[in-house]
């Protein structure tokens, strides 16, 4: 009897210890297992080695169990898993108990219906990611990362709900542009094939230029990864030139348009405003440039968007948050009429019809995650009241509120041409803005506007006019 009792104690100790590896604190509520309602990704590191680095990969293996989902193809098996390497990733997110990870498979593989690639990420799930990435697709950005919800078991330890996500890389299935070689020295081949990120962390693979008298612009180059002196000098000179053009005192100048794709920048801006993402122009702000003749820097892809979910009273880059941030470029770009016109055009293409599709997608994606999100909350001792239903409802409310505000506050350049008052019919309903682009009011007729407004120059129905 004593021997049997000892065996039970040893087995119990083993089971519970398996839930406390990799430096992750296990739930104080006891062992939590996956719900089995969505696919489960099993990962085992070599010798159960803890993942402690964001730069050094360690060897591992994986297999994916669809959990009865006929639309998902199994990958590997428990006895014949796929080889891969894994490391940590992220900045502030890496400091939380639940860690995000970077996966590098030994060969290009399709995972859960997403196109083949070696490189993937396991991100902590959020309703903002669901809405933001779908918004990028609805706006027809050049490419937007895709993701699939999975529950993850790491070295026998259930670590919760994750989004298995395509990472941003130059590839025919992702950022489909020419890929420049590391250490390239041919002047004709360094003009394109770039993938960079405006960042706010000091890291390797960065160049820093002076943006204005108050702050610097930090650019992390993702591709190529290792620069020759010629590449480094070209990239620095290129962004100094772009920066000077953007900061021109002549906001009727078209010089900046020689370098930046205005349409992509307008779409990127709209996404940040609809999401109310204060990180949009200072972190994870990606730009890429092809090698083709006439190629410009294209804004995007978007990555890990945030929804601050507050009452909007201004453009997001102007509103304060609980942390300090620097909104690079957008404060200057929004003064150009070409940019404001591009924003209006892009908005007309998605509002309201395309944007209305976003709400259905949110429900379709988030609501089935209820059991998995519940187990994840229990595993990490998070607020259990933030159910899938709560998250879907909350993000839809925030986005709807942001859309309504933005539709009434489309940016108007103070440097657009002044139009004659006769160009607007008296019986035409009018929207009136001041020269800073903020709403003054909506009026049934021009005469109603005249009776209320003081003499001055206003933006009326997208045209700058003088009211007497």
Tab-separated table of C-alpha atoms in Angstrom:
chain	number	residue	atom	x	y	z
A	1	UNK	CA	0.000	0.000	0.000
A	2	UNK	CA	2.816	2.406	0.884
A	3	UNK	CA	4.516	1.633	-2.442
A	4	UNK	CA	1.263	2.331	-4.359
A	5	UNK	CA	0.830	5.622	-2.500
A	6	UNK	CA	4.403	6.632	-3.389
A	7	UNK	CA	3.790	5.896	-7.076
A	8	UNK	CA	0.648	8.036	-7.064
A	9	UNK	CA	2.540	10.914	-5.461
A	10	UNK	CA	5.321	10.659	-8.069
A	11	UNK	CA	2.855	10.600	-10.950
A	12	UNK	CA	0.959	13.576	-9.567
A	13	UNK	CA	4.203	15.497	-9.089
A	14	UNK	CA	5.242	14.740	-12.692
A	15	UNK	CA	1.907	15.881	-14.143
A	16	UNK	CA	1.927	19.177	-12.280
A	17	UNK	CA	5.630	19.841	-12.926
A	18	UNK	CA	5.038	19.457	-16.665
A	19	UNK	CA	2.868	22.562	-16.468
A	20	UNK	CA	5.608	24.768	-15.031
A	21	UNK	CA	8.400	24.604	-17.598
A	22	UNK	CA	9.791	27.275	-19.919
A	23	UNK	CA	9.704	29.862	-17.154
A	24	UNK	CA	5.911	30.270	-17.495
A	25	UNK	CA	3.903	30.530	-14.300
A	26	UNK	CA	1.083	27.988	-14.242
A	27	UNK	CA	-2.444	28.884	-13.247
A	28	UNK	CA	-3.080	28.953	-9.505
A	29	UNK	CA	-6.480	27.415	-10.226
A	30	UNK	CA	-4.882	24.116	-11.132
A	31	UNK	CA	-4.110	22.299	-14.346
A	32	UNK	CA	-5.882	23.727	-17.397
A	33	UNK	CA	-6.054	21.800	-20.649
A	34	UNK	CA	-6.998	22.774	-24.176
A	35	UNK	CA	-10.690	22.941	-25.030
A	36	UNK	CA	-10.404	20.820	-28.173
A	37	UNK	CA	-12.882	23.086	-29.979
A	38	UNK	CA	-10.238	24.445	-32.367
A	39	UNK	CA	-7.018	22.921	-33.777
A	40	UNK	CA	-4.197	22.267	-31.317
A	41	UNK	CA	-0.511	22.864	-32.107
A	42	UNK	CA	1.879	20.631	-30.158
A	43	UNK	CA	5.477	21.871	-29.897
A	44	UNK	CA	8.343	20.103	-28.128
A	45	UNK	CA	11.766	21.660	-27.779
A	46	UNK	CA	14.851	19.455	-27.830
A	47	UNK	CA	15.385	18.038	-24.324
A	48	UNK	CA	12.486	20.258	-23.143
A	49	UNK	CA	14.855	23.227	-23.257
A	50	UNK	CA	13.169	26.444	-22.029
A	51	UNK	CA	12.728	29.235	-24.604
A	52	UNK	CA	14.485	32.195	-23.033
A	53	UNK	CA	15.922	34.171	-25.967
A	54	UNK	CA	14.432	36.449	-28.611
A	55	UNK	CA	17.512	36.148	-30.811
A	56	UNK	CA	18.754	32.561	-30.486
A	57	UNK	CA	16.678	29.780	-31.997
A	58	UNK	CA	16.560	26.355	-30.366
A	59	UNK	CA	15.669	23.075	-32.078
A	60	UNK	CA	12.150	21.724	-31.704
A	61	UNK	CA	9.409	19.750	-33.442
A	62	UNK	CA	5.695	20.284	-34.008
A	63	UNK	CA	2.523	18.587	-35.100
A	64	UNK	CA	-0.964	19.982	-35.645
A	65	UNK	CA	-4.140	18.153	-34.650
A	66	UNK	CA	-7.233	19.610	-36.422
A	67	UNK	CA	-9.450	18.315	-33.600
A	68	UNK	CA	-12.069	17.000	-36.026
A	69	UNK	CA	-12.161	20.101	-38.242
A	70	UNK	CA	-12.455	18.684	-41.762
A	71	UNK	CA	-11.405	22.013	-43.307
A	72	UNK	CA	-7.998	21.913	-41.605
A	73	UNK	CA	-5.265	19.541	-42.742
A	74	UNK	CA	-3.190	17.801	-40.077
A	75	UNK	CA	0.521	18.595	-40.093
A	76	UNK	CA	2.876	15.884	-38.882
A	77	UNK	CA	1.919	13.412	-36.189
A	78	UNK	CA	2.855	12.720	-32.591
A	79	UNK	CA	5.294	10.031	-33.766
A	80	UNK	CA	6.471	11.866	-36.905
A	81	UNK	CA	6.459	15.601	-36.153
A	82	UNK	CA	7.952	18.352	-38.323
A	83	UNK	CA	11.343	19.788	-37.442
A	84	UNK	CA	11.587	23.483	-36.678
A	85	UNK	CA	13.431	26.129	-34.700
A	86	UNK	CA	11.752	28.399	-32.183
A	87	UNK	CA	12.614	31.559	-30.264
A	88	UNK	CA	10.849	34.345	-28.425
A	89	UNK	CA	9.719	37.540	-30.138
A	90	UNK	CA	8.169	40.930	-29.355
A	91	UNK	CA	9.159	43.818	-27.135
A	92	UNK	CA	6.868	44.614	-24.198
A	93	UNK	CA	4.837	41.466	-24.899
A	94	UNK	CA	7.901	39.321	-24.206
A	95	UNK	CA	7.947	40.616	-20.619
A	96	UNK	CA	4.463	39.276	-19.824
A	97	UNK	CA	3.892	35.772	-18.421
A	98	UNK	CA	2.326	34.542	-21.658
A	99	UNK	CA	5.014	34.787	-24.345
A	100	UNK	CA	4.806	35.240	-28.126
A	101	UNK	CA	7.058	33.065	-30.305
A	102	UNK	CA	8.734	32.987	-33.699
A	103	UNK	CA	8.719	29.692	-35.621
A	104	UNK	CA	11.117	28.697	-38.405
A	105	UNK	CA	10.266	25.417	-40.122
A	106	UNK	CA	12.918	23.305	-41.815
A	107	UNK	CA	11.097	23.614	-45.163
A	108	UNK	CA	8.300	25.703	-46.643
A	109	UNK	CA	5.011	24.314	-45.397
A	110	UNK	CA	1.365	25.292	-45.713
A	111	UNK	CA	-0.246	25.631	-42.291
A	112	UNK	CA	-4.026	25.607	-41.832
A	113	UNK	CA	-4.676	26.650	-45.422
A	114	UNK	CA	-2.216	29.549	-45.474
A	115	UNK	CA	0.379	29.636	-48.298
A	116	UNK	CA	3.663	27.770	-47.866
A	117	UNK	CA	6.455	29.431	-45.934
A	118	UNK	CA	9.113	28.622	-43.372
A	119	UNK	CA	8.445	31.606	-41.148
A	120	UNK	CA	5.498	32.000	-38.775
A	121	UNK	CA	4.622	33.687	-35.491
A	122	UNK	CA	2.503	32.698	-32.506
A	123	UNK	CA	0.885	35.920	-31.292
A	124	UNK	CA	-1.189	36.486	-28.209
A	125	UNK	CA	-4.756	36.767	-29.509
A	126	UNK	CA	-6.720	39.993	-29.492
A	127	UNK	CA	-9.891	41.285	-31.041
A	128	UNK	CA	-7.831	44.182	-32.427
A	129	UNK	CA	-5.786	41.784	-34.558
A	130	UNK	CA	-8.977	40.201	-35.893
A	131	UNK	CA	-10.483	43.553	-36.890
A	132	UNK	CA	-7.309	45.316	-38.000
A	133	UNK	CA	-5.984	42.640	-40.338
A	134	UNK	CA	-9.393	42.140	-41.928
A	135	UNK	CA	-9.651	45.885	-42.426
A	136	UNK	CA	-6.351	45.758	-44.315
A	137	UNK	CA	-7.841	43.137	-46.631
A	138	UNK	CA	-11.074	45.073	-47.132
A	139	UNK	CA	-9.006	48.103	-48.111
A	140	UNK	CA	-7.083	46.013	-50.630
A	141	UNK	CA	-3.643	46.757	-49.228
A	142	UNK	CA	-0.810	45.251	-51.286
A	143	UNK	CA	-0.615	42.361	-48.805
A	144	UNK	CA	-1.965	41.783	-45.315
A	145	UNK	CA	-0.834	38.918	-43.042
A	146	UNK	CA	-3.289	36.109	-42.457
A	147	UNK	CA	-3.745	34.152	-39.217
A	148	UNK	CA	-5.507	31.120	-37.739
A	149	UNK	CA	-6.576	30.582	-34.103
A	150	UNK	CA	-4.933	27.589	-32.399
A	151	UNK	CA	-4.490	26.293	-28.888
A	152	UNK	CA	-0.861	25.514	-28.097
A	153	UNK	CA	0.751	22.825	-25.968
A	154	UNK	CA	4.457	23.471	-25.413
A	155	UNK	CA	6.518	20.632	-23.930
A	156	UNK	CA	3.338	19.104	-22.523
A	157	UNK	CA	2.323	22.457	-21.030
A	158	UNK	CA	-0.947	24.017	-22.221
A	159	UNK	CA	-0.051	27.666	-22.865
A	160	UNK	CA	-3.382	28.853	-24.179
A	161	UNK	CA	-4.982	30.395	-27.243
A	162	UNK	CA	-2.711	31.908	-29.903
A	163	UNK	CA	-3.003	33.305	-33.402
A	164	UNK	CA	-0.708	31.408	-35.787
A	165	UNK	CA	0.241	34.289	-38.064
A	166	UNK	CA	2.105	34.905	-41.296
A	167	UNK	CA	5.155	37.063	-40.611
A	168	UNK	CA	6.171	40.031	-42.748
A	169	UNK	CA	8.808	38.922	-45.232
A	170	UNK	CA	9.711	39.381	-48.881
A	171	UNK	CA	8.234	36.329	-50.582
A	172	UNK	CA	6.021	35.648	-53.592
A	173	UNK	CA	3.183	34.790	-51.183
A	174	UNK	CA	3.769	37.764	-48.886
A	175	UNK	CA	5.503	41.059	-49.730
A	176	UNK	CA	5.918	40.195	-53.394
A	177	UNK	CA	8.831	42.347	-54.523
A	178	UNK	CA	12.410	41.845	-55.653
A	179	UNK	CA	14.579	40.642	-52.764
A	180	UNK	CA	17.866	42.464	-52.551
A	181	UNK	CA	20.985	40.529	-51.596
A	182	UNK	CA	22.776	41.046	-48.305
A	183	UNK	CA	25.964	43.067	-48.782
A	184	UNK	CA	25.023	44.178	-52.317
A	185	UNK	CA	27.451	46.666	-53.912
A	186	UNK	CA	25.928	47.144	-57.381
A	187	UNK	CA	24.449	50.691	-57.349
A	188	UNK	CA	21.676	49.661	-59.745
A	189	UNK	CA	20.538	46.776	-57.530
A	190	UNK	CA	20.271	48.694	-54.266
A	191	UNK	CA	17.494	50.995	-55.441
A	192	UNK	CA	14.816	48.405	-54.673
A	193	UNK	CA	14.116	45.220	-52.777
A	194	UNK	CA	13.781	46.971	-49.423
A	195	UNK	CA	11.581	46.105	-46.445
A	196	UNK	CA	11.965	48.532	-43.525
A	197	UNK	CA	10.086	49.372	-40.334
A	198	UNK	CA	9.786	52.696	-38.564
A	199	UNK	CA	10.491	51.598	-35.005
A	200	UNK	CA	10.729	53.030	-31.500
A	201	UNK	CA	13.097	50.508	-29.931
A	202	UNK	CA	16.869	50.480	-30.147
A	203	UNK	CA	17.868	47.295	-31.902
A	204	UNK	CA	20.303	45.845	-34.393
A	205	UNK	CA	19.858	46.466	-38.117
A	206	UNK	CA	18.851	50.125	-37.753
A	207	UNK	CA	19.706	53.486	-39.216
A	208	UNK	CA	18.791	56.741	-37.500
A	209	UNK	CA	18.241	60.086	-39.193
A	210	UNK	CA	17.154	63.438	-37.827
A	211	UNK	CA	13.450	63.931	-38.585
A	212	UNK	CA	12.987	67.385	-37.057
A	213	UNK	CA	14.286	69.527	-34.207
A	214	UNK	CA	12.406	67.427	-31.645
A	215	UNK	CA	13.056	63.805	-32.564
A	216	UNK	CA	14.828	61.257	-34.739
A	217	UNK	CA	13.469	58.727	-37.206
A	218	UNK	CA	14.624	55.168	-36.490
A	219	UNK	CA	14.429	52.699	-39.369
A	220	UNK	CA	14.938	48.978	-38.929
A	221	UNK	CA	15.877	47.217	-42.147
A	222	UNK	CA	14.398	43.711	-42.385
A	223	UNK	CA	15.546	42.960	-45.909
A	224	UNK	CA	18.355	42.969	-46.694
A	225	UNK	CA	19.534	42.076	-43.193
A	226	UNK	CA	23.258	42.731	-43.625
A	227	UNK	CA	24.171	45.972	-45.382
A	228	UNK	CA	27.289	46.887	-47.288
A	229	UNK	CA	28.556	50.429	-46.757
A	230	UNK	CA	27.015	51.349	-50.114
A	231	UNK	CA	23.608	49.991	-49.089
A	232	UNK	CA	23.748	51.729	-45.727
A	233	UNK	CA	24.666	55.049	-47.291
A	234	UNK	CA	21.968	54.750	-49.963
A	235	UNK	CA	19.241	53.970	-47.414
A	236	UNK	CA	20.296	56.857	-45.167
A	237	UNK	CA	20.418	59.311	-48.068
A	238	UNK	CA	17.093	58.061	-49.430
A	239	UNK	CA	15.228	58.699	-46.198
A	240	UNK	CA	16.916	62.036	-45.597
A	241	UNK	CA	15.687	63.080	-49.039
A	242	UNK	CA	12.166	61.764	-48.372
A	243	UNK	CA	12.099	63.452	-44.988
A	244	UNK	CA	13.150	66.802	-46.453
A	245	UNK	CA	10.458	66.539	-49.118
A	246	UNK	CA	7.755	65.718	-46.540
A	247	UNK	CA	8.834	68.589	-44.287
A	248	UNK	CA	8.840	71.108	-47.126
A	249	UNK	CA	7.428	74.469	-46.079
A	250	UNK	CA	5.611	74.515	-49.410
A	251	UNK	CA	2.691	72.189	-48.802
A	252	UNK	CA	1.619	72.534	-52.432
A	253	UNK	CA	4.831	70.778	-53.454
A	254	UNK	CA	4.604	67.371	-55.116
A	255	UNK	CA	8.235	66.445	-54.417
A	256	UNK	CA	7.373	63.912	-51.684
A	257	UNK	CA	5.100	62.051	-54.133
A	258	UNK	CA	8.165	61.114	-56.182
A	259	UNK	CA	9.195	58.780	-53.356
A	260	UNK	CA	6.035	57.759	-51.468
A	261	UNK	CA	3.017	55.927	-52.901
A	262	UNK	CA	0.270	58.327	-51.837
A	263	UNK	CA	-2.621	55.857	-52.214
A	264	UNK	CA	-1.030	53.274	-49.908
A	265	UNK	CA	-0.238	55.962	-47.328
A	266	UNK	CA	-3.859	57.147	-47.437
A	267	UNK	CA	-5.155	53.608	-46.878
A	268	UNK	CA	-2.672	53.058	-44.062
A	269	UNK	CA	-3.862	56.291	-42.421
A	270	UNK	CA	-7.516	55.262	-42.665
A	271	UNK	CA	-6.781	51.921	-41.000
A	272	UNK	CA	-5.062	53.633	-38.068
A	273	UNK	CA	-7.993	56.031	-37.673
A	274	UNK	CA	-10.721	53.378	-37.874
A	275	UNK	CA	-8.806	51.248	-35.377
A	276	UNK	CA	-7.765	54.292	-33.311
A	277	UNK	CA	-4.277	52.813	-33.178
A	278	UNK	CA	-1.807	55.254	-31.588
A	279	UNK	CA	1.098	52.950	-32.526
A	280	UNK	CA	0.355	53.343	-36.228
A	281	UNK	CA	3.016	55.880	-37.181
A	282	UNK	CA	5.746	55.172	-34.673
A	283	UNK	CA	5.986	51.390	-34.274
A	284	UNK	CA	5.397	48.461	-36.616
A	285	UNK	CA	5.128	51.072	-39.396
A	286	UNK	CA	6.356	49.067	-42.380
A	287	UNK	CA	7.376	50.374	-45.798
A	288	UNK	CA	8.638	48.466	-48.810
A	289	UNK	CA	10.081	49.331	-52.210
A	290	UNK	CA	10.409	47.193	-55.339
A	291	UNK	CA	13.209	47.431	-57.912
A	292	UNK	CA	11.001	48.086	-60.923
A	293	UNK	CA	11.308	51.349	-62.843
A	294	UNK	CA	9.344	54.075	-61.085
A	295	UNK	CA	8.845	52.064	-57.895
A	296	UNK	CA	7.971	54.088	-54.810
A	297	UNK	CA	7.899	53.333	-51.103
A	298	UNK	CA	4.601	51.615	-50.319
A	299	UNK	CA	3.070	51.902	-46.831
A	300	UNK	CA	2.431	48.532	-45.190
A	301	UNK	CA	1.903	45.769	-44.484
A	302	UNK	CA	0.026	46.478	-41.269
A	303	UNK	CA	1.071	44.480	-38.208
A	304	UNK	CA	-0.388	43.809	-34.769
A	305	UNK	CA	-2.843	46.751	-34.775
A	306	UNK	CA	-4.234	48.144	-31.531
A	307	UNK	CA	-7.695	49.564	-30.859
A	308	UNK	CA	-7.519	52.043	-28.004
A	309	UNK	CA	-11.337	52.061	-27.787
A	310	UNK	CA	-12.040	55.567	-26.523
A	311	UNK	CA	-14.147	58.549	-27.521
A	312	UNK	CA	-12.394	60.118	-30.504
A	313	UNK	CA	-12.111	63.896	-30.414
A	314	UNK	CA	-9.312	64.282	-32.955
A	315	UNK	CA	-7.129	62.302	-35.323
A	316	UNK	CA	-5.466	59.445	-33.489
A	317	UNK	CA	-1.913	60.708	-33.988
A	318	UNK	CA	-2.887	63.918	-32.160
A	319	UNK	CA	-4.601	62.290	-29.175
A	320	UNK	CA	-2.741	61.444	-25.988
A	321	UNK	CA	-2.404	57.959	-24.550
A	322	UNK	CA	-0.981	56.634	-21.294
A	323	UNK	CA	2.497	56.342	-22.814
A	324	UNK	CA	4.620	58.744	-24.827
A	325	UNK	CA	4.943	58.266	-28.567
A	326	UNK	CA	6.155	60.139	-31.627
A	327	UNK	CA	3.867	60.203	-34.695
A	328	UNK	CA	6.397	60.233	-37.521
A	329	UNK	CA	5.571	62.117	-40.752
A	330	UNK	CA	1.777	62.024	-40.608
A	331	UNK	CA	1.469	65.503	-39.077
A	332	UNK	CA	3.204	66.901	-42.163
A	333	UNK	CA	1.692	64.599	-44.795
A	334	UNK	CA	-1.884	65.392	-43.734
A	335	UNK	CA	-1.303	69.002	-44.812
A	336	UNK	CA	-0.849	68.032	-48.483
A	337	UNK	CA	-3.949	68.259	-50.659
A	338	UNK	CA	-2.911	65.210	-52.715
A	339	UNK	CA	-2.910	63.096	-49.561
A	340	UNK	CA	-6.276	64.423	-48.369
A	341	UNK	CA	-7.795	63.763	-51.786
A	342	UNK	CA	-6.386	60.209	-51.742
A	343	UNK	CA	-7.916	59.641	-48.292
A	344	UNK	CA	-11.319	60.843	-49.515
A	345	UNK	CA	-11.150	58.597	-52.575
A	346	UNK	CA	-10.113	55.522	-50.573
A	347	UNK	CA	-12.832	56.239	-48.013
A	348	UNK	CA	-15.517	56.455	-50.696
A	349	UNK	CA	-14.473	53.015	-51.950
A	350	UNK	CA	-15.067	51.311	-48.595
A	351	UNK	CA	-17.657	53.425	-46.761
A	352	UNK	CA	-20.226	52.287	-45.889
A	353	UNK	CA	-20.705	49.073	-47.891
A	354	UNK	CA	-17.329	47.343	-47.486
A	355	UNK	CA	-16.879	48.463	-43.900
A	356	UNK	CA	-20.218	46.921	-42.955
A	357	UNK	CA	-18.744	43.507	-43.797
A	358	UNK	CA	-16.247	43.930	-40.967
A	359	UNK	CA	-18.809	43.383	-38.204
A	360	UNK	CA	-19.965	40.026	-39.562
A	361	UNK	CA	-16.360	38.878	-39.930
A	362	UNK	CA	-15.608	39.808	-36.314
A	363	UNK	CA	-18.501	37.695	-35.047
A	364	UNK	CA	-17.663	34.813	-37.384
A	365	UNK	CA	-14.034	34.749	-36.204
A	366	UNK	CA	-14.254	35.588	-32.499
A	367	UNK	CA	-17.455	33.968	-31.240
A	368	UNK	CA	-16.394	30.331	-31.960
A	369	UNK	CA	-13.324	30.949	-29.771
A	370	UNK	CA	-15.429	31.132	-26.605
A	371	UNK	CA	-14.282	27.866	-24.951
A	372	UNK	CA	-10.649	28.352	-25.980
A	373	UNK	CA	-10.595	31.947	-24.738
A	374	UNK	CA	-12.191	30.834	-21.471
A	375	UNK	CA	-9.482	28.197	-20.946
A	376	UNK	CA	-6.807	30.719	-21.861
A	377	UNK	CA	-8.135	33.175	-19.266
A	378	UNK	CA	-8.125	30.462	-16.606
A	379	UNK	CA	-4.627	29.334	-17.580
A	380	UNK	CA	-3.187	32.837	-17.196
A	381	UNK	CA	-5.432	34.108	-14.406
A	382	UNK	CA	-6.902	36.822	-16.613
A	383	UNK	CA	-10.293	38.517	-16.333
A	384	UNK	CA	-12.866	35.798	-17.028
A	385	UNK	CA	-15.521	38.399	-17.834
A	386	UNK	CA	-13.690	39.232	-21.075
A	387	UNK	CA	-15.460	36.450	-22.923
A	388	UNK	CA	-15.457	36.019	-26.688
A	389	UNK	CA	-18.905	37.625	-26.780
A	390	UNK	CA	-17.656	40.601	-24.773
A	391	UNK	CA	-14.601	41.016	-27.011
A	392	UNK	CA	-16.622	40.897	-30.236
A	393	UNK	CA	-19.193	43.355	-28.934
A	394	UNK	CA	-16.542	45.707	-27.552
A	395	UNK	CA	-14.426	45.919	-30.700
A	396	UNK	CA	-17.491	46.409	-32.922
A	397	UNK	CA	-18.725	49.258	-30.733
A	398	UNK	CA	-15.329	50.968	-30.767
A	399	UNK	CA	-14.869	50.635	-34.520
A	400	UNK	CA	-18.402	51.841	-35.291
A	401	UNK	CA	-17.829	54.911	-33.150
A	402	UNK	CA	-14.494	55.612	-34.874
A	403	UNK	CA	-16.011	55.198	-38.344
A	404	UNK	CA	-18.782	57.690	-37.570
A	405	UNK	CA	-16.276	60.241	-36.288
A	406	UNK	CA	-13.907	59.821	-39.211
A	407	UNK	CA	-16.659	60.088	-41.821
A	408	UNK	CA	-17.535	63.500	-40.374
A	409	UNK	CA	-13.895	64.570	-40.138
A	410	UNK	CA	-12.196	63.575	-43.379
A	411	UNK	CA	-8.961	65.571	-43.607
A	412	UNK	CA	-8.987	68.692	-45.776
A	413	UNK	CA	-5.744	70.400	-46.665
A	414	UNK	CA	-5.567	74.080	-45.694
A	415	UNK	CA	-3.517	74.482	-48.883
A	416	UNK	CA	-6.214	73.421	-51.332
A	417	UNK	CA	-7.516	75.986	-53.792
A	418	UNK	CA	-10.150	78.567	-52.778
A	419	UNK	CA	-13.368	78.070	-54.776
A	420	UNK	CA	-15.988	80.638	-55.567
A	421	UNK	CA	-19.093	80.570	-53.418
A	422	UNK	CA	-21.261	80.196	-56.531
A	423	UNK	CA	-19.827	76.712	-57.089
A	424	UNK	CA	-22.144	75.396	-54.370
A	425	UNK	CA	-25.899	75.425	-54.870
A	426	UNK	CA	-28.025	77.037	-52.200
A	427	UNK	CA	-30.253	73.998	-51.804
A	428	UNK	CA	-27.347	71.546	-51.461
A	429	UNK	CA	-26.731	70.049	-48.010
A	430	UNK	CA	-23.304	71.150	-46.827
A	431	UNK	CA	-20.622	69.915	-44.431
A	432	UNK	CA	-18.436	72.716	-43.105
A	433	UNK	CA	-14.899	72.356	-41.697
A	434	UNK	CA	-12.354	74.860	-40.490
A	435	UNK	CA	-8.917	75.066	-42.135
A	436	UNK	CA	-7.534	72.540	-39.656
A	437	UNK	CA	-10.002	69.972	-41.000
A	438	UNK	CA	-12.209	69.856	-37.912
A	439	UNK	CA	-15.994	69.783	-38.273
A	440	UNK	CA	-17.840	73.074	-37.781
A	441	UNK	CA	-21.250	71.652	-38.570
A	442	UNK	CA	-23.697	70.167	-41.064
A	443	UNK	CA	-26.357	72.402	-42.612
A	444	UNK	CA	-29.383	71.764	-44.790
A	445	UNK	CA	-28.498	74.607	-47.141
A	446	UNK	CA	-25.693	77.029	-47.814
A	447	UNK	CA	-27.923	79.868	-46.598
A	448	UNK	CA	-28.264	78.124	-43.233
A	449	UNK	CA	-24.477	77.965	-42.998
A	450	UNK	CA	-24.140	81.654	-43.921
A	451	UNK	CA	-26.580	82.647	-41.204
A	452	UNK	CA	-24.520	80.929	-38.495
A	453	UNK	CA	-20.877	81.295	-39.521
A	454	UNK	CA	-18.670	84.340	-39.228
A	455	UNK	CA	-16.954	85.801	-42.276
A	456	UNK	CA	-13.922	83.733	-43.206
A	457	UNK	CA	-12.506	80.871	-45.229
A	458	UNK	CA	-13.966	77.408	-44.643
A	459	UNK	CA	-13.920	73.971	-46.199
A	460	UNK	CA	-17.413	73.362	-47.579
A	461	UNK	CA	-18.254	70.035	-49.232
A	462	UNK	CA	-14.567	69.366	-49.821
A	463	UNK	CA	-13.819	72.793	-51.318
A	464	UNK	CA	-12.156	75.767	-49.731
A	465	UNK	CA	-14.460	78.787	-50.021
A	466	UNK	CA	-14.860	82.242	-48.532
A	467	UNK	CA	-18.096	83.007	-46.725
A	468	UNK	CA	-19.065	86.696	-46.474
